[in-house]
mmCIF file of C-alpha atoms in Angstrom:
data_model
loop_
_atom_site.group_PDB
_atom_site.id
_atom_site.type_symbol
_atom_site.label_atom_id
_atom_site.label_comp_id
_atom_site.label_asym_id
_atom_site.label_seq_id
_atom_site.Cartn_x
_atom_site.Cartn_y
_atom_site.Cartn_z
ATOM 1 C CA ARG A 196 9.626 10.332 -20.004
ATOM 2 C CA LEU A 197 9.226 7.117 -21.968
ATOM 3 C CA HIS A 198 6.431 6.585 -24.486
ATOM 4 C CA TYR A 199 4.956 3.318 -25.740
ATOM 5 C CA PRO A 200 1.730 2.244 -27.555
ATOM 6 C CA LEU A 201 0.294 0.927 -24.287
ATOM 7 C CA ASN A 202 -3.444 1.272 -24.975
ATOM 8 C CA ASP A 203 -3.625 1.738 -28.765
ATOM 9 C CA PRO A 204 -1.067 0.544 -31.360
ATOM 10 C CA ALA A 205 -1.406 3.904 -33.132
ATOM 11 C CA VAL A 206 -0.862 6.087 -30.061
ATOM 12 C CA MET A 207 2.416 6.543 -28.175
ATOM 13 C CA ASP A 208 1.193 6.837 -24.561
ATOM 14 C CA GLU A 209 3.380 8.042 -21.750
ATOM 15 C CA LEU A 210 4.514 4.893 -19.919
ATOM 16 C CA VAL A 211 7.145 5.943 -17.360
ATOM 17 C CA SER A 212 8.142 9.309 -15.944
ATOM 18 C CA PHE A 213 11.147 10.134 -13.774
ATOM 19 C CA LEU A 214 9.984 13.125 -11.753
ATOM 20 C CA GLY A 215 13.049 14.600 -10.045
ATOM 21 C CA ALA A 216 14.994 13.603 -6.913
ATOM 22 C CA SER A 217 14.677 9.799 -7.089
ATOM 23 C CA TYR A 218 10.902 9.743 -7.722
ATOM 24 C CA PHE A 219 9.416 7.890 -10.689
ATOM 25 C CA ARG A 220 6.054 6.471 -11.714
ATOM 26 C CA ALA A 221 4.603 4.157 -14.358
ATOM 27 C CA LEU A 222 1.308 3.034 -15.844
ATOM 28 C CA GLY A 223 -0.382 -0.219 -16.665
ATOM 29 C CA ARG A 224 -2.910 -0.494 -19.471
ATOM 30 C CA GLY A 225 -5.904 1.758 -18.771
ATOM 31 C CA SER A 226 -4.289 3.394 -15.722
ATOM 32 C CA PHE A 227 -4.047 7.053 -14.700
ATOM 33 C CA TYR A 228 -0.956 8.319 -12.891
ATOM 34 C CA GLY A 229 -1.196 8.124 -9.105
ATOM 35 C CA ILE A 230 1.291 6.397 -6.819
ATOM 36 C CA SER A 231 5.035 7.102 -7.201
ATOM 37 C CA ALA A 232 8.080 5.000 -6.377
ATOM 38 C CA ARG A 233 11.499 6.248 -5.277
ATOM 39 C CA GLY A 234 15.000 4.991 -5.751
ATOM 40 C CA LEU A 235 15.762 5.248 -2.040
ATOM 41 C CA ALA A 236 14.413 6.725 1.197
ATOM 42 C CA VAL A 237 16.859 8.055 3.800
ATOM 43 C CA ASN A 238 15.768 8.855 7.372
ATOM 44 C CA THR A 239 12.078 9.197 6.543
ATOM 45 C CA ALA A 240 9.970 10.113 9.614
ATOM 46 C CA THR A 241 12.974 10.380 11.944
ATOM 47 C CA SER A 242 14.286 13.170 14.162
ATOM 48 C CA GLU A 243 17.340 13.556 11.886
ATOM 49 C CA GLY A 244 15.228 14.997 9.092
ATOM 50 C CA GLU A 245 14.723 13.315 5.741
ATOM 51 C CA GLU A 246 17.407 13.293 3.083
ATOM 52 C CA PHE A 247 16.324 13.107 -0.557
ATOM 53 C CA PRO A 248 18.752 11.331 -2.910
ATOM 54 C CA ARG A 249 18.473 12.183 -6.599
ATOM 55 C CA PHE A 250 19.103 10.442 -9.861
ATOM 56 C CA SER A 251 21.877 12.615 -11.282
ATOM 57 C CA GLU A 252 22.442 10.870 -14.631
ATOM 58 C CA PHE A 253 20.625 8.424 -16.916
ATOM 59 C CA TRP A 254 21.745 6.055 -19.672
ATOM 60 C CA ILE A 255 19.217 4.382 -21.981
ATOM 61 C CA GLU A 256 19.733 1.392 -24.232
ATOM 62 C CA LYS A 257 17.880 2.311 -27.395
ATOM 63 C CA PRO A 258 15.309 -0.414 -28.104
ATOM 64 C CA THR A 259 14.656 -1.871 -31.547
ATOM 65 C CA ARG A 260 11.199 -2.045 -33.105
ATOM 66 C CA GLN A 261 11.019 -5.686 -32.026
ATOM 67 C CA SER A 262 12.060 -5.037 -28.410
ATOM 68 C CA LYS A 263 9.648 -6.094 -25.661
ATOM 69 C CA GLU A 264 11.592 -4.266 -22.959
ATOM 70 C CA ILE A 265 13.774 -1.224 -22.392
ATOM 71 C CA ASN A 266 16.835 -0.936 -20.146
ATOM 72 C CA ILE A 267 17.650 2.221 -18.206
ATOM 73 C CA TYR A 268 20.674 2.852 -15.982
ATOM 74 C CA ALA A 269 20.833 5.671 -13.448
ATOM 75 C CA ALA A 270 23.360 7.146 -11.029
ATOM 76 C CA LEU A 271 22.002 8.066 -7.595
ATOM 77 C CA ASP A 272 23.672 10.613 -5.351
ATOM 78 C CA SER A 273 23.132 12.201 -1.935
ATOM 79 C CA GLN A 274 25.064 13.276 1.130
ATOM 80 C CA SER A 275 24.949 9.848 2.794
ATOM 81 C CA VAL A 276 24.914 7.402 -0.092
ATOM 82 C CA THR A 277 25.673 6.966 -3.782
ATOM 83 C CA GLY A 278 24.414 4.209 -6.013
ATOM 84 C CA ALA A 279 23.993 2.623 -9.426
ATOM 85 C CA TYR A 280 20.576 1.477 -10.657
ATOM 86 C CA HIS A 281 19.363 -0.728 -13.489
ATOM 87 C CA PHE A 282 15.697 -0.724 -14.572
ATOM 88 C CA LYS A 283 14.430 -3.370 -17.005
ATOM 89 C CA ILE A 284 10.945 -2.199 -18.017
ATOM 90 C CA VAL A 285 8.354 -4.407 -19.719
ATOM 91 C CA PRO A 286 5.103 -2.582 -20.614
ATOM 92 C CA GLY A 287 1.739 -4.339 -20.617
ATOM 93 C CA ARG A 288 -1.594 -4.752 -18.891
ATOM 94 C CA ASN A 289 0.523 -4.556 -15.775
ATOM 95 C CA THR A 290 3.849 -2.848 -16.429
ATOM 96 C CA VAL A 291 6.747 -4.663 -14.771
ATOM 97 C CA MET A 292 10.142 -3.273 -13.792
ATOM 98 C CA GLU A 293 13.048 -5.370 -12.563
ATOM 99 C CA VAL A 294 15.260 -3.132 -10.446
ATOM 100 C CA THR A 295 18.835 -3.650 -9.313
ATOM 101 C CA ALA A 296 20.063 -1.111 -6.750
ATOM 102 C CA ARG A 297 23.751 -1.177 -5.805
ATOM 103 C CA LEU A 298 24.451 1.249 -2.943
ATOM 104 C CA PHE A 299 27.658 2.633 -1.428
ATOM 105 C CA THR A 300 27.206 4.372 1.926
ATOM 106 C CA ARG A 301 29.191 7.502 2.743
ATOM 107 C CA SER A 302 28.007 7.785 6.355
ATOM 108 C CA ASP A 303 25.927 5.941 8.945
ATOM 109 C CA ILE A 304 22.212 5.941 8.124
ATOM 110 C CA ARG A 305 19.663 5.554 10.884
ATOM 111 C CA ARG A 306 16.772 4.432 8.642
ATOM 112 C CA LEU A 307 17.460 3.201 5.122
ATOM 113 C CA GLY A 308 14.262 2.682 3.105
ATOM 114 C CA ILE A 309 14.517 0.133 0.275
ATOM 115 C CA ALA A 310 11.970 0.099 -2.581
ATOM 116 C CA PRO A 311 10.040 3.089 -1.210
ATOM 117 C CA MET A 312 6.696 4.227 -2.563
ATOM 118 C CA THR A 313 4.650 7.362 -1.951
ATOM 119 C CA SER A 314 0.884 7.738 -2.294
ATOM 120 C CA MET A 315 -2.151 9.720 -1.122
ATOM 121 C CA PHE A 316 -5.034 8.784 1.160
ATOM 122 C CA LEU A 317 -7.441 11.569 2.095
ATOM 123 C CA TYR A 318 -10.608 9.731 3.066
ATOM 124 C CA SER A 319 -12.726 6.648 2.481
ATOM 125 C CA GLU A 320 -15.588 4.946 4.347
ATOM 126 C CA ASN A 321 -13.482 4.677 7.506
ATOM 127 C CA ASN A 322 -13.047 8.482 7.927
ATOM 128 C CA ARG A 323 -15.670 9.905 5.547
ATOM 129 C CA ALA A 324 -17.360 12.048 8.229
ATOM 130 C CA ALA A 325 -14.283 14.306 8.547
ATOM 131 C CA PHE A 326 -14.688 15.800 5.045
ATOM 132 C CA ASP A 327 -17.543 17.892 3.651
ATOM 133 C CA ASP A 328 -17.214 16.787 0.035
ATOM 134 C CA TYR A 329 -19.629 15.468 -2.609
ATOM 135 C CA ARG A 330 -17.270 12.566 -3.371
ATOM 136 C CA ASN A 331 -17.523 9.424 -1.262
ATOM 137 C CA GLN A 332 -13.808 8.582 -1.424
ATOM 138 C CA VAL A 333 -10.582 10.376 -2.358
ATOM 139 C CA HIS A 334 -7.368 8.351 -2.470
ATOM 140 C CA ASP A 335 -4.661 7.002 -4.783
ATOM 141 C CA SER A 336 -4.273 3.912 -2.583
ATOM 142 C CA ASP A 337 -6.541 2.391 0.049
ATOM 143 C CA GLY A 338 -4.387 -0.291 1.646
ATOM 144 C CA LEU A 339 -0.957 -1.765 2.321
ATOM 145 C CA LYS A 340 -0.665 -5.355 1.130
ATOM 146 C CA ILE A 341 1.932 -7.729 2.611
ATOM 147 C CA VAL A 342 2.630 -11.300 1.521
ATOM 148 C CA ARG A 343 4.676 -13.024 4.198
ATOM 149 C CA ALA A 344 7.281 -15.733 3.639
ATOM 150 C CA ASP A 345 4.771 -18.490 4.529
ATOM 151 C CA GLY A 346 2.184 -17.092 2.088
ATOM 152 C CA GLU A 347 -0.025 -15.437 4.704
ATOM 153 C CA GLU A 348 -1.417 -12.158 3.387
ATOM 154 C CA VAL A 349 -2.100 -8.984 5.361
ATOM 155 C CA TRP A 350 -4.315 -6.079 4.319
ATOM 156 C CA ARG A 351 -3.677 -2.906 6.319
ATOM 157 C CA HIS A 352 -6.339 -0.298 5.648
ATOM 158 C CA LEU A 353 -4.822 3.171 5.235
ATOM 159 C CA ASN A 354 -5.746 6.086 7.455
ATOM 160 C CA ASN A 355 -5.432 9.873 7.427
ATOM 161 C CA PRO A 356 -4.401 10.156 11.086
ATOM 162 C CA SER A 357 -4.681 13.054 13.497
ATOM 163 C CA GLU A 358 -0.890 12.971 13.945
ATOM 164 C CA LEU A 359 2.084 11.323 12.257
ATOM 165 C CA ALA A 360 1.744 7.548 12.520
ATOM 166 C CA ASN A 361 4.500 4.942 12.079
ATOM 167 C CA SER A 362 3.658 1.251 11.750
ATOM 168 C CA PHE A 363 6.305 -1.481 11.519
ATOM 169 C CA TYR A 364 5.654 -5.027 10.279
ATOM 170 C CA VAL A 365 8.600 -7.220 11.264
ATOM 171 C CA GLU A 366 9.248 -9.830 8.561
ATOM 172 C CA THR A 367 11.885 -12.272 7.358
ATOM 173 C CA ASN A 368 12.180 -12.675 3.591
ATOM 174 C CA PRO A 369 8.713 -11.360 2.694
ATOM 175 C CA LYS A 370 7.377 -12.432 -0.686
ATOM 176 C CA ALA A 371 5.833 -9.060 -1.513
ATOM 177 C CA PHE A 372 4.469 -5.765 -0.229
ATOM 178 C CA GLY A 373 2.860 -2.752 -1.831
ATOM 179 C CA LEU A 374 0.271 -0.001 -1.778
ATOM 180 C CA PHE A 375 -2.908 -1.017 -3.594
ATOM 181 C CA GLN A 376 -5.913 0.765 -5.015
ATOM 182 C CA ARG A 377 -8.352 -2.085 -4.455
ATOM 183 C CA ASP A 378 -11.653 -0.228 -4.964
ATOM 184 C CA ARG A 379 -12.216 0.065 -8.753
ATOM 185 C CA ASP A 380 -15.864 1.210 -8.749
ATOM 186 C CA PHE A 381 -16.420 4.710 -10.188
ATOM 187 C CA ASP A 382 -19.647 5.054 -8.175
ATOM 188 C CA HIS A 383 -17.598 4.927 -4.975
ATOM 189 C CA TYR A 384 -15.634 8.039 -6.021
ATOM 190 C CA GLN A 385 -17.851 10.057 -8.393
ATOM 191 C CA ASP A 386 -14.847 12.077 -9.593
ATOM 192 C CA SER A 387 -15.016 12.182 -13.397
ATOM 193 C CA GLU A 388 -11.774 14.178 -13.743
ATOM 194 C CA ALA A 389 -9.379 12.593 -11.238
ATOM 195 C CA GLY A 390 -10.396 9.018 -12.133
ATOM 196 C CA TYR A 391 -9.327 7.586 -8.780
ATOM 197 C CA GLN A 392 -10.763 4.180 -9.720
ATOM 198 C CA ARG A 393 -8.047 3.968 -12.407
ATOM 199 C CA ARG A 394 -5.029 4.783 -10.237
ATOM 200 C CA PRO A 395 -2.455 1.954 -10.364
ATOM 201 C CA SER A 396 -1.504 -0.341 -7.531
ATOM 202 C CA LEU A 397 2.224 -0.909 -6.949
ATOM 203 C CA LEU A 398 3.617 -4.237 -5.738
ATOM 204 C CA VAL A 399 7.230 -4.893 -4.681
ATOM 205 C CA GLU A 400 8.512 -8.473 -4.949
ATOM 206 C CA PRO A 401 12.031 -9.048 -3.577
ATOM 207 C CA ILE A 402 14.343 -11.038 -5.840
ATOM 208 C CA GLY A 403 16.533 -13.183 -3.641
ATOM 209 C CA GLU A 404 16.441 -13.233 0.144
ATOM 210 C CA TRP A 405 16.310 -9.882 1.938
ATOM 211 C CA GLY A 406 16.667 -11.454 5.378
ATOM 212 C CA LYS A 407 15.257 -9.871 8.527
ATOM 213 C CA GLY A 408 13.805 -6.399 8.598
ATOM 214 C CA SER A 409 10.507 -4.565 8.676
ATOM 215 C CA ILE A 410 8.003 -3.004 6.337
ATOM 216 C CA ASN A 411 7.495 0.583 7.498
ATOM 217 C CA LEU A 412 4.201 2.362 6.807
ATOM 218 C CA VAL A 413 4.226 6.117 7.437
ATOM 219 C CA GLU A 414 0.895 7.982 7.503
ATOM 220 C CA LEU A 415 0.857 11.778 7.682
ATOM 221 C CA PRO A 416 -2.184 13.961 8.446
ATOM 222 C CA THR A 417 -3.438 16.064 5.541
ATOM 223 C CA GLU A 418 -6.512 18.065 4.594
ATOM 224 C CA LEU A 419 -5.700 18.285 0.877
ATOM 225 C CA GLU A 420 -5.571 15.604 -1.803
ATOM 226 C CA VAL A 421 -2.576 17.265 -3.486
ATOM 227 C CA ASN A 422 -0.362 16.080 -0.614
ATOM 228 C CA ASP A 423 1.201 12.628 -0.800
ATOM 229 C CA ASN A 424 0.839 11.600 2.831
ATOM 230 C CA ILE A 425 1.501 7.843 2.654
ATOM 231 C CA VAL A 426 4.960 6.229 2.457
ATOM 232 C CA ALA A 427 5.956 2.547 2.604
ATOM 233 C CA PHE A 428 9.347 0.835 2.303
ATOM 234 C CA TRP A 429 11.579 -1.989 3.564
ATOM 235 C CA ILE A 430 14.056 -1.380 6.409
ATOM 236 C CA PRO A 431 16.867 -3.958 6.803
ATOM 237 C CA GLU A 432 17.405 -5.119 10.389
ATOM 238 C CA ALA A 433 21.202 -4.704 10.288
ATOM 239 C CA GLU A 434 22.673 -1.302 11.040
ATOM 240 C CA VAL A 435 23.773 0.674 8.006
ATOM 241 C CA LYS A 436 27.300 2.006 8.508
ATOM 242 C CA ALA A 437 29.599 4.196 6.441
ATOM 243 C CA GLY A 438 31.697 2.363 3.863
ATOM 244 C CA GLN A 439 29.262 -0.482 3.153
ATOM 245 C CA GLU A 440 28.301 -1.859 -0.254
ATOM 246 C CA LEU A 441 24.704 -3.095 -0.431
ATOM 247 C CA GLU A 442 22.703 -4.578 -3.277
ATOM 248 C CA TYR A 443 18.947 -5.126 -3.537
ATOM 249 C CA ARG A 444 17.029 -6.610 -6.447
ATOM 250 C CA TYR A 445 13.276 -6.470 -6.737
ATOM 251 C CA ARG A 446 10.359 -6.455 -9.147
ATOM 252 C CA LEU A 447 7.870 -3.558 -9.359
ATOM 253 C CA THR A 448 4.428 -4.238 -10.845
ATOM 254 C CA TRP A 449 2.184 -1.272 -11.764
ATOM 255 C CA GLY A 450 -1.480 -1.491 -12.758
ATOM 256 C CA SER A 451 -4.862 -2.912 -11.759
ATOM 257 C CA ILE A 452 -3.220 -5.931 -10.178
ATOM 258 C CA GLU A 453 -5.581 -8.880 -9.875
ATOM 259 C CA GLU A 454 -6.059 -10.538 -6.479
ATOM 260 C CA PRO A 455 -7.672 -14.003 -6.699
ATOM 261 C CA THR A 456 -10.433 -14.749 -4.192
ATOM 262 C CA ASP A 457 -11.034 -18.448 -4.888
ATOM 263 C CA LYS A 458 -8.771 -19.546 -2.017
ATOM 264 C CA MET A 459 -8.773 -16.422 0.139
ATOM 265 C CA ALA A 460 -11.491 -13.883 0.963
ATOM 266 C CA ARG A 461 -10.400 -10.247 0.842
ATOM 267 C CA VAL A 462 -11.426 -7.083 2.646
ATOM 268 C CA VAL A 463 -13.491 -4.816 0.392
ATOM 269 C CA ALA A 464 -14.646 -2.135 2.854
ATOM 270 C CA LEU A 465 -13.975 -0.706 6.296
ATOM 271 C CA ARG A 466 -16.445 1.599 8.021
ATOM 272 C CA SER A 467 -16.096 3.251 11.399
ATOM 273 C CA GLY A 468 -18.319 5.284 13.687
ATOM 274 C CA ALA A 469 -19.704 5.684 17.178
ATOM 275 C CA GLY A 470 -20.011 2.340 18.908
ATOM 276 C CA GLY A 471 -22.934 0.588 20.517
ATOM 277 C CA THR A 472 -26.505 -0.214 19.464
ATOM 278 C CA SER A 473 -28.396 2.141 17.170
ATOM 279 C CA GLY A 474 -31.390 3.913 18.681
ATOM 280 C CA VAL A 475 -30.331 3.687 22.322
ATOM 281 C CA GLU A 476 -27.936 5.601 24.530
ATOM 282 C CA ASN A 477 -24.494 3.995 24.542
ATOM 283 C CA ALA A 478 -21.239 4.462 26.432
ATOM 284 C CA GLY A 479 -19.433 7.445 24.938
ATOM 285 C CA ASN A 480 -16.051 5.713 24.644
ATOM 286 C CA LEU A 481 -17.147 2.902 22.320
ATOM 287 C CA ARG A 482 -15.906 2.833 18.724
ATOM 288 C CA LYS A 483 -17.422 0.596 16.035
ATOM 289 C CA PHE A 484 -15.498 -0.981 13.155
ATOM 290 C CA VAL A 485 -17.360 -2.748 10.346
ATOM 291 C CA VAL A 486 -15.216 -4.901 8.013
ATOM 292 C CA ASP A 487 -16.612 -6.555 4.878
ATOM 293 C CA PHE A 488 -14.961 -9.683 3.429
ATOM 294 C CA GLU A 489 -15.707 -10.857 -0.115
ATOM 295 C CA GLY A 490 -14.529 -13.860 -2.115
ATOM 296 C CA GLU A 491 -15.371 -16.782 -4.347
ATOM 297 C CA ILE A 492 -14.213 -19.047 -1.535
ATOM 298 C CA PHE A 493 -17.480 -18.444 0.319
ATOM 299 C CA GLY A 494 -19.350 -20.131 -2.551
ATOM 300 C CA SER A 495 -17.373 -23.328 -2.027
ATOM 301 C CA LEU A 496 -18.397 -23.690 1.618
ATOM 302 C CA SER A 497 -20.992 -26.262 2.626
ATOM 303 C CA PRO A 498 -24.005 -25.403 4.818
ATOM 304 C CA GLU A 499 -22.278 -27.279 7.670
ATOM 305 C CA ASP A 500 -19.161 -25.091 7.534
ATOM 306 C CA LYS A 501 -19.111 -22.580 10.377
ATOM 307 C CA VAL A 502 -17.331 -19.334 9.547
ATOM 308 C CA GLU A 503 -15.689 -17.768 12.602
ATOM 309 C CA ALA A 504 -13.666 -14.609 13.230
ATOM 310 C CA VAL A 505 -10.376 -14.395 15.104
ATOM 311 C CA ILE A 506 -9.809 -10.877 16.472
ATOM 312 C CA ASN A 507 -6.751 -9.370 18.167
ATOM 313 C CA VAL A 508 -6.636 -5.896 19.717
ATOM 314 C CA GLY A 509 -4.045 -3.853 21.561
ATOM 315 C CA LYS A 510 -4.717 -0.935 23.949
ATOM 316 C CA ALA A 511 -8.477 -1.663 23.907
ATOM 317 C CA LYS A 512 -11.136 -4.100 25.086
ATOM 318 C CA ILE A 513 -13.701 -5.778 22.856
ATOM 319 C CA ALA A 514 -17.159 -4.758 24.086
ATOM 320 C CA HIS A 515 -19.012 -6.649 21.371
ATOM 321 C CA ASP A 516 -18.335 -8.470 18.132
ATOM 322 C CA SER A 517 -20.399 -10.327 15.564
ATOM 323 C CA LEU A 518 -19.966 -12.002 12.187
ATOM 324 C CA SER A 519 -22.759 -12.576 9.690
ATOM 325 C CA LYS A 520 -23.455 -12.903 5.983
ATOM 326 C CA VAL A 521 -25.093 -9.903 4.339
ATOM 327 C CA GLU A 522 -27.740 -11.419 2.083
ATOM 328 C CA ALA A 523 -28.063 -8.235 0.003
ATOM 329 C CA ASN A 524 -24.579 -8.547 -1.535
ATOM 330 C CA GLY A 525 -23.074 -11.801 -0.251
ATOM 331 C CA VAL A 526 -20.218 -10.303 1.807
ATOM 332 C CA TRP A 527 -19.414 -11.515 5.302
ATOM 333 C CA ARG A 528 -19.498 -8.627 7.759
ATOM 334 C CA LEU A 529 -17.375 -8.468 10.907
ATOM 335 C CA VAL A 530 -18.575 -5.898 13.449
ATOM 336 C CA ILE A 531 -16.382 -4.937 16.413
ATOM 337 C CA ASP A 532 -17.173 -2.489 19.233
ATOM 338 C CA LEU A 533 -14.031 -1.424 21.089
ATOM 339 C CA ALA A 534 -13.489 0.454 24.337
ATOM 340 C CA PRO A 535 -10.024 2.105 24.078
ATOM 341 C CA ASP A 536 -7.644 2.046 27.066
ATOM 342 C CA GLY A 537 -6.500 5.663 27.339
ATOM 343 C CA ASP A 538 -4.957 7.646 24.494
ATOM 344 C CA PRO A 539 -2.361 5.359 22.814
ATOM 345 C CA PRO A 540 -3.219 4.149 19.292
ATOM 346 C CA VAL A 541 -5.417 1.078 19.128
ATOM 347 C CA GLU A 542 -4.108 -1.799 17.003
ATOM 348 C CA ILE A 543 -6.741 -4.125 15.558
ATOM 349 C CA SER A 544 -6.447 -7.217 13.387
ATOM 350 C CA GLY A 545 -8.638 -10.145 12.449
ATOM 351 C CA TYR A 546 -9.291 -12.916 9.963
ATOM 352 C CA LEU A 547 -11.928 -15.511 9.128
ATOM 353 C CA LYS A 548 -11.579 -19.269 9.482
ATOM 354 C CA VAL A 549 -13.489 -22.513 9.104
ATOM 355 C CA GLY A 550 -12.275 -24.990 11.687
ATOM 356 C CA ASP A 551 -8.485 -24.746 11.678
ATOM 357 C CA ASN A 552 -8.327 -23.356 8.134
ATOM 358 C CA ARG A 553 -7.951 -19.650 7.444
ATOM 359 C CA ILE A 554 -10.199 -18.542 4.614
ATOM 360 C CA SER A 555 -9.323 -14.835 4.485
ATOM 361 C CA GLU A 556 -6.394 -12.495 4.495
ATOM 362 C CA VAL A 557 -5.540 -10.806 7.805
ATOM 363 C CA TRP A 558 -7.185 -7.404 8.185
ATOM 364 C CA SER A 559 -5.167 -4.819 10.140
ATOM 365 C CA TYR A 560 -5.801 -1.221 11.240
ATOM 366 C CA GLN A 561 -4.502 1.463 13.585
ATOM 367 C CA TRP A 562 -6.872 3.990 15.171
ATOM 368 C CA ARG A 563 -6.429 7.013 17.455
ATOM 369 C CA ARG A 564 -9.139 8.720 19.456
ATOM 370 C CA ASN A 565 -8.897 11.937 17.411
ATOM 371 C CA ASP A 566 -8.694 10.271 14.009
ATOM 372 C CA GLY A 567 -11.493 11.274 11.668
ATOM 373 C CA GLN A 568 -11.852 14.760 13.194
ATOM 374 C CA ARG A 569 -10.992 17.952 11.310
#
């Protein structure tokens, strides 16, 4: 564990903790521990069974009283790979780590996970009905954020699925990805001990070009908040063979990471329930998704600007959709009624635009017929 006067010059707060295996976690100013990172993920969510590398040794450069950073070196070891790591840690409102991972493979690896992170999502507005609990939400993270090479941003709402779910976002040289705790309102959690509104977000920013690959989101079903059931990491496109030397550099940012909304509206809530019109009998297979977008950008629109939604779905048909401004709080609400085609998971995405200009991030979600049932 590393200590630093993060919140009060007179108090040495815990800043970083290495937890065993290759897990570690850090805090920004005012944060509570939540999400964890890992040095490496090997064969996560594959038929081979997961392998857990461990940091076997550490070396620390002792900082001076004037130092603004601390340097840690670590040796990583497992059956399939060994490696050398360098962490340059700069504490602050958001604590930043620059990581260099140099890997030497001992055997072929089916799925190598770079810059992995592990979090917990039990329930939120999208699956609230499945849990008999006085709290409205329970999660360390509520979404996967991706910043693509062209600057387009994706927000993938997390889910506690009825069965193991794997989602792959194919990218080339992404600018960033991470698991975020976007909802910071205590009233939305009402948990005075866990302090979920103060759990840190974690953003990965590649340093240099990572080439082609995919961001893998793994969601595991759980009924308990003590289980970390969410994993995300980068998978390189090229096969990983025995005898290779690989190096990845990236920046980790921990804390209540700000997301500007002056140029891009962001998703602030997802709700889901039985589809159709309230108060009348509806087709039993309809599912409703209600997505709220919020942002300063809406205030810059003129009365003549027409806000429209672009929606894409897979394995389902759109029975109804609408977009309107909610006068009570100023958000723009997208409502979608879907009729699923059979049992495969339904993939949904959408964004808002004015003319040819996108004015929101891309919202994304995966839903199964039995999700939300316990």
